Amino acid sequence: GNPRGYGAKVELVSPRANQRRWITGGGSFQSVDAPTAYFGIGEAEVEKELSVRVIFADGKTSEQRIDRPNQNVIMEYKGAAAGK
């Protein structure tokens, strides 16, 4: 299994531009990066329609709308749809 989602691409989808992060297991010598993606948006983006999309390593996808800034979103593989 892959409970931490290593290899997944995480996107913040907005009308202005998408931002992308990848979940990797690498890091400095003898360490591992946390399986977390952080995104920054400007004040103007707060009122626009935003969503987080995860494309897992096997191509399945999951997407969730963001209704407010400064929140944690946990995306799970369970329930992900087959990729396009």
mmCIF file of N, CA and C in Angstrom:
data_model
loop_
_atom_site.group_PDB
_atom_site.id
_atom_site.type_symbol
_atom_site.label_atom_id
_atom_site.label_comp_id
_atom_site.label_asym_id
_atom_site.label_seq_id
_atom_site.Cartn_x
_atom_site.Cartn_y
_atom_site.Cartn_z
ATOM 1 N N GLY A 1 0.807 -1.181 0.000
ATOM 2 C CA GLY A 1 0.000 0.000 0.000
ATOM 3 C C GLY A 1 0.858 1.256 0.000
ATOM 4 N N ASN A 2 0.184 2.364 -0.097
ATOM 5 C CA ASN A 2 0.829 3.676 -0.143
ATOM 6 C C ASN A 2 0.004 4.652 0.699
ATOM 7 N N PRO A 3 -0.051 4.452 2.016
ATOM 8 C CA PRO A 3 -0.949 5.258 2.846
ATOM 9 C C PRO A 3 -0.612 6.744 2.903
ATOM 10 N N ARG A 4 0.599 7.133 2.562
ATOM 11 C CA ARG A 4 0.979 8.553 2.606
ATOM 12 C C ARG A 4 0.838 9.255 1.264
ATOM 13 N N GLY A 5 0.490 8.494 0.227
ATOM 14 C CA GLY A 5 0.249 9.108 -1.076
ATOM 15 C C GLY A 5 1.499 9.516 -1.828
ATOM 16 N N TYR A 6 2.627 8.873 -1.562
ATOM 17 C CA TYR A 6 3.856 9.228 -2.270
ATOM 18 C C TYR A 6 3.672 9.064 -3.771
ATOM 19 N N GLY A 7 4.159 10.033 -4.527
ATOM 20 C CA GLY A 7 4.014 10.023 -5.974
ATOM 21 C C GLY A 7 2.795 10.773 -6.470
ATOM 22 N N ALA A 8 1.960 11.262 -5.566
ATOM 23 C CA ALA A 8 0.749 11.987 -5.966
ATOM 24 C C ALA A 8 1.086 13.421 -6.376
ATOM 25 N N LYS A 9 0.306 13.930 -7.331
ATOM 26 C CA LYS A 9 0.397 15.342 -7.713
ATOM 27 C C LYS A 9 -0.804 16.033 -7.083
ATOM 28 N N VAL A 10 -0.568 17.127 -6.374
ATOM 29 C CA VAL A 10 -1.629 17.884 -5.713
ATOM 30 C C VAL A 10 -1.718 19.242 -6.401
ATOM 31 N N GLU A 11 -2.918 19.631 -6.807
ATOM 32 C CA GLU A 11 -3.109 20.902 -7.506
ATOM 33 C C GLU A 11 -4.117 21.778 -6.773
ATOM 34 N N LEU A 12 -3.813 23.049 -6.663
ATOM 35 C CA LEU A 12 -4.789 24.047 -6.241
ATOM 36 C C LEU A 12 -5.335 24.627 -7.538
ATOM 37 N N VAL A 13 -6.612 24.428 -7.790
ATOM 38 C CA VAL A 13 -7.235 24.847 -9.041
ATOM 39 C C VAL A 13 -7.992 26.142 -8.794
ATOM 40 N N SER A 14 -7.645 27.177 -9.568
ATOM 41 C CA SER A 14 -8.330 28.467 -9.439
ATOM 42 C C SER A 14 -8.546 29.050 -10.829
ATOM 43 N N PRO A 15 -9.466 30.006 -10.968
ATOM 44 C CA PRO A 15 -9.698 30.627 -12.271
ATOM 45 C C PRO A 15 -8.451 31.334 -12.813
ATOM 46 N N ARG A 16 -7.604 31.829 -11.935
ATOM 47 C CA ARG A 16 -6.431 32.598 -12.357
ATOM 48 C C ARG A 16 -5.299 31.713 -12.843
ATOM 49 N N ALA A 17 -4.921 30.724 -12.038
ATOM 50 C CA ALA A 17 -3.809 29.833 -12.383
ATOM 51 C C ALA A 17 -3.797 28.664 -11.412
ATOM 52 N N ASN A 18 -3.330 27.529 -11.869
ATOM 53 C CA ASN A 18 -3.209 26.366 -11.001
ATOM 54 C C ASN A 18 -1.819 26.346 -10.369
ATOM 55 N N GLN A 19 -1.753 25.845 -9.143
ATOM 56 C CA GLN A 19 -0.479 25.627 -8.465
ATOM 57 C C GLN A 19 -0.345 24.124 -8.245
ATOM 58 N N ARG A 20 0.873 23.607 -8.369
ATOM 59 C CA ARG A 20 1.101 22.171 -8.220
ATOM 60 C C ARG A 20 2.194 21.870 -7.208
ATOM 61 N N ARG A 21 2.000 20.769 -6.515
ATOM 62 C CA ARG A 21 3.004 20.228 -5.597
ATOM 63 C C ARG A 21 3.008 18.711 -5.779
ATOM 64 N N TRP A 22 4.134 18.085 -5.505
ATOM 65 C CA TRP A 22 4.230 16.636 -5.574
ATOM 66 C C TRP A 22 4.548 16.093 -4.191
ATOM 67 N N ILE A 23 3.929 14.984 -3.851
ATOM 68 C CA ILE A 23 4.189 14.328 -2.577
ATOM 69 C C ILE A 23 5.321 13.330 -2.814
ATOM 70 N N THR A 24 6.450 13.579 -2.186
ATOM 71 C CA THR A 24 7.624 12.726 -2.376
ATOM 72 C C THR A 24 8.088 12.196 -1.025
ATOM 73 N N GLY A 25 8.817 11.133 -1.062
ATOM 74 C CA GLY A 25 9.340 10.544 0.164
ATOM 75 C C GLY A 25 10.762 10.970 0.450
ATOM 76 N N GLY A 26 11.347 11.762 -0.420
ATOM 77 C CA GLY A 26 12.739 12.165 -0.261
ATOM 78 C C GLY A 26 12.903 13.314 0.713
ATOM 79 N N GLY A 27 14.121 13.654 0.934
ATOM 80 C CA GLY A 27 14.445 14.760 1.824
ATOM 81 C C GLY A 27 15.947 14.822 2.012
ATOM 82 N N SER A 28 16.365 15.430 3.055
ATOM 83 C CA SER A 28 17.780 15.483 3.377
ATOM 84 C C SER A 28 18.265 14.091 3.764
ATOM 85 N N PHE A 29 19.547 13.953 3.938
ATOM 86 C CA PHE A 29 20.163 12.678 4.282
ATOM 87 C C PHE A 29 19.478 12.048 5.491
ATOM 88 N N GLN A 30 19.046 10.811 5.339
ATOM 89 C CA GLN A 30 18.382 10.020 6.375
ATOM 90 C C GLN A 30 17.140 10.707 6.957
ATOM 91 N N SER A 31 16.381 11.369 6.093
ATOM 92 C CA SER A 31 15.131 11.991 6.541
ATOM 93 C C SER A 31 14.078 11.843 5.456
ATOM 94 N N VAL A 32 12.853 12.153 5.801
ATOM 95 C CA VAL A 32 11.735 12.062 4.858
ATOM 96 C C VAL A 32 10.894 13.325 5.003
ATOM 97 N N ASP A 33 10.480 13.886 3.853
ATOM 98 C CA ASP A 33 9.585 15.042 3.873
ATOM 99 C C ASP A 33 8.191 14.607 4.311
ATOM 100 N N ALA A 34 7.484 15.478 5.000
ATOM 101 C CA ALA A 34 6.101 15.204 5.385
ATOM 102 C C ALA A 34 5.239 15.132 4.126
ATOM 103 N N PRO A 35 4.243 14.245 4.087
ATOM 104 C CA PRO A 35 3.374 14.141 2.911
ATOM 105 C C PRO A 35 2.311 15.234 2.908
ATOM 106 N N THR A 36 2.767 16.478 2.838
ATOM 107 C CA THR A 36 1.898 17.640 2.947
ATOM 108 C C THR A 36 2.202 18.607 1.812
ATOM 109 N N ALA A 37 1.166 19.228 1.260
ATOM 110 C CA ALA A 37 1.332 20.255 0.227
ATOM 111 C C ALA A 37 0.745 21.562 0.754
ATOM 112 N N TYR A 38 1.529 22.631 0.677
ATOM 113 C CA TYR A 38 1.075 23.954 1.106
ATOM 114 C C TYR A 38 0.926 24.842 -0.117
ATOM 115 N N PHE A 39 -0.126 25.686 -0.108
ATOM 116 C CA PHE A 39 -0.370 26.615 -1.203
ATOM 117 C C PHE A 39 -0.613 27.998 -0.627
ATOM 118 N N GLY A 40 -0.194 29.009 -1.354
ATOM 119 C CA GLY A 40 -0.452 30.386 -0.958
ATOM 120 C C GLY A 40 -1.335 31.057 -1.994
ATOM 121 N N ILE A 41 -2.313 31.788 -1.521
ATOM 122 C CA ILE A 41 -3.175 32.537 -2.434
ATOM 123 C C ILE A 41 -3.253 33.976 -1.949
ATOM 124 N N GLY A 42 -3.453 34.891 -2.876
ATOM 125 C CA GLY A 42 -3.577 36.298 -2.522
ATOM 126 C C GLY A 42 -4.982 36.634 -2.061
ATOM 127 N N GLU A 43 -5.131 37.796 -1.514
ATOM 128 C CA GLU A 43 -6.436 38.247 -1.020
ATOM 129 C C GLU A 43 -7.507 38.197 -2.102
ATOM 130 N N ALA A 44 -7.154 38.526 -3.342
ATOM 131 C CA ALA A 44 -8.136 38.550 -4.430
ATOM 132 C C ALA A 44 -8.650 37.156 -4.753
ATOM 133 N N GLU A 45 -7.859 36.131 -4.497
ATOM 134 C CA GLU A 45 -8.264 34.764 -4.831
ATOM 135 C C GLU A 45 -9.248 34.176 -3.819
ATOM 136 N N VAL A 46 -9.339 34.754 -2.630
ATOM 137 C CA VAL A 46 -10.167 34.185 -1.573
ATOM 138 C C VAL A 46 -11.622 34.085 -1.989
ATOM 139 N N GLU A 47 -12.137 35.057 -2.710
ATOM 140 C CA GLU A 47 -13.547 35.078 -3.080
ATOM 141 C C GLU A 47 -13.857 34.241 -4.321
ATOM 142 N N LYS A 48 -12.838 33.741 -5.000
ATOM 143 C CA LYS A 48 -13.060 32.980 -6.222
ATOM 144 C C LYS A 48 -13.238 31.499 -5.917
ATOM 145 N N GLU A 49 -13.737 30.782 -6.887
ATOM 146 C CA GLU A 49 -13.947 29.346 -6.731
ATOM 147 C C GLU A 49 -12.597 28.624 -6.771
ATOM 148 N N LEU A 50 -12.292 27.933 -5.687
ATOM 149 C CA LEU A 50 -11.031 27.200 -5.565
ATOM 150 C C LEU A 50 -11.318 25.742 -5.239
ATOM 151 N N SER A 51 -10.450 24.865 -5.679
ATOM 152 C CA SER A 51 -10.563 23.463 -5.297
ATOM 153 C C SER A 51 -9.175 22.839 -5.246
ATOM 154 N N VAL A 52 -9.087 21.735 -4.528
ATOM 155 C CA VAL A 52 -7.858 20.954 -4.453
ATOM 156 C C VAL A 52 -8.119 19.647 -5.189
ATOM 157 N N ARG A 53 -7.205 19.308 -6.086
ATOM 158 C CA ARG A 53 -7.303 18.059 -6.845
ATOM 159 C C ARG A 53 -6.041 17.237 -6.575
ATOM 160 N N VAL A 54 -6.233 15.958 -6.305
ATOM 161 C CA VAL A 54 -5.107 15.042 -6.123
ATOM 162 C C VAL A 54 -5.160 14.001 -7.224
ATOM 163 N N ILE A 55 -4.035 13.835 -7.893
ATOM 164 C CA ILE A 55 -3.898 12.772 -8.881
ATOM 165 C C ILE A 55 -2.907 11.785 -8.273
ATOM 166 N N PHE A 56 -3.425 10.643 -7.844
ATOM 167 C CA PHE A 56 -2.603 9.649 -7.165
ATOM 168 C C PHE A 56 -1.667 8.958 -8.157
ATOM 169 N N ALA A 57 -0.662 8.275 -7.640
ATOM 170 C CA ALA A 57 0.364 7.653 -8.470
ATOM 171 C C ALA A 57 -0.208 6.680 -9.497
ATOM 172 N N ASP A 58 -1.338 6.057 -9.198
ATOM 173 C CA ASP A 58 -1.938 5.106 -10.145
ATOM 174 C C ASP A 58 -2.922 5.775 -11.104
ATOM 175 N N GLY A 59 -3.047 7.114 -11.041
ATOM 176 C CA GLY A 59 -3.899 7.860 -11.957
ATOM 177 C C GLY A 59 -5.289 8.174 -11.429
ATOM 178 N N LYS A 60 -5.695 7.585 -10.316
ATOM 179 C CA LYS A 60 -7.004 7.916 -9.746
ATOM 180 C C LYS A 60 -6.975 9.346 -9.224
ATOM 181 N N THR A 61 -8.145 10.007 -9.249
ATOM 182 C CA THR A 61 -8.214 11.405 -8.829
ATOM 183 C C THR A 61 -9.281 11.630 -7.768
ATOM 184 N N SER A 62 -9.057 12.664 -6.987
ATOM 185 C CA SER A 62 -10.013 13.108 -5.982
ATOM 186 C C SER A 62 -9.972 14.630 -5.983
ATOM 187 N N GLU A 63 -11.134 15.267 -5.857
ATOM 188 C CA GLU A 63 -11.187 16.734 -5.875
ATOM 189 C C GLU A 63 -12.156 17.228 -4.808
ATOM 190 N N GLN A 64 -11.792 18.333 -4.182
ATOM 191 C CA GLN A 64 -12.641 18.916 -3.137
ATOM 192 C C GLN A 64 -12.628 20.432 -3.264
ATOM 193 N N ARG A 65 -13.799 21.034 -3.208
ATOM 194 C CA ARG A 65 -13.929 22.494 -3.259
ATOM 195 C C ARG A 65 -13.445 23.104 -1.957
ATOM 196 N N ILE A 66 -12.818 24.267 -2.071
ATOM 197 C CA ILE A 66 -12.326 25.020 -0.914
ATOM 198 C C ILE A 66 -13.252 26.215 -0.725
ATOM 199 N N ASP A 67 -13.851 26.329 0.453
ATOM 200 C CA ASP A 67 -14.812 27.413 0.663
ATOM 201 C C ASP A 67 -14.286 28.550 1.525
ATOM 202 N N ARG A 68 -13.070 28.401 2.050
ATOM 203 C CA ARG A 68 -12.481 29.480 2.845
ATOM 204 C C ARG A 68 -10.962 29.300 2.881
ATOM 205 N N PRO A 69 -10.219 30.359 3.113
ATOM 206 C CA PRO A 69 -8.758 30.247 3.196
ATOM 207 C C PRO A 69 -8.321 29.687 4.555
ATOM 208 N N ASN A 70 -7.042 29.411 4.663
ATOM 209 C CA ASN A 70 -6.429 28.984 5.926
ATOM 210 C C ASN A 70 -7.089 27.750 6.524
ATOM 211 N N GLN A 71 -7.217 26.727 5.720
ATOM 212 C CA GLN A 71 -7.792 25.494 6.234
ATOM 213 C C GLN A 71 -6.931 24.299 5.836
ATOM 214 N N ASN A 72 -7.066 23.245 6.585
ATOM 215 C CA ASN A 72 -6.420 21.978 6.269
ATOM 216 C C ASN A 72 -7.428 21.110 5.540
ATOM 217 N N VAL A 73 -7.002 20.499 4.465
ATOM 218 C CA VAL A 73 -7.841 19.600 3.692
ATOM 219 C C VAL A 73 -7.148 18.254 3.649
ATOM 220 N N ILE A 74 -7.834 17.220 4.071
ATOM 221 C CA ILE A 74 -7.280 15.875 4.028
ATOM 222 C C ILE A 74 -7.937 15.139 2.880
ATOM 223 N N MET A 75 -7.116 14.725 1.942
ATOM 224 C CA MET A 75 -7.602 14.009 0.766
ATOM 225 C C MET A 75 -7.250 12.537 0.937
ATOM 226 N N GLU A 76 -8.217 11.669 0.739
ATOM 227 C CA GLU A 76 -7.981 10.245 0.906
ATOM 228 C C GLU A 76 -8.145 9.504 -0.413
ATOM 229 N N TYR A 77 -7.374 8.436 -0.554
ATOM 230 C CA TYR A 77 -7.434 7.602 -1.746
ATOM 231 C C TYR A 77 -8.781 6.890 -1.855
ATOM 232 N N LYS A 78 -9.316 6.485 -0.709
ATOM 233 C CA LYS A 78 -10.610 5.803 -0.712
ATOM 234 C C LYS A 78 -11.648 6.716 -1.349
ATOM 235 N N GLY A 79 -12.321 6.222 -2.345
ATOM 236 C CA GLY A 79 -13.330 7.018 -3.019
ATOM 237 C C GLY A 79 -12.804 7.790 -4.222
ATOM 238 N N ALA A 80 -11.509 7.702 -4.506
ATOM 239 C CA ALA A 80 -10.954 8.395 -5.669
ATOM 240 C C ALA A 80 -11.509 7.765 -6.943
ATOM 241 N N ALA A 81 -11.703 8.597 -7.946
ATOM 242 C CA ALA A 81 -12.269 8.141 -9.218
ATOM 243 C C ALA A 81 -11.175 7.694 -10.161
ATOM 244 N N ALA A 82 -11.521 6.836 -11.093
ATOM 245 C CA ALA A 82 -10.568 6.400 -12.112
ATOM 246 C C ALA A 82 -10.094 7.605 -12.889
ATOM 247 N N GLY A 83 -8.815 7.618 -13.249
ATOM 248 C CA GLY A 83 -8.228 8.747 -13.986
ATOM 249 C C GLY A 83 -8.797 8.887 -15.380
ATOM 250 N N LYS A 84 -8.568 10.060 -15.957
ATOM 251 C CA LYS A 84 -9.094 10.344 -17.301
ATOM 252 C C LYS A 84 -8.138 9.881 -18.362
#
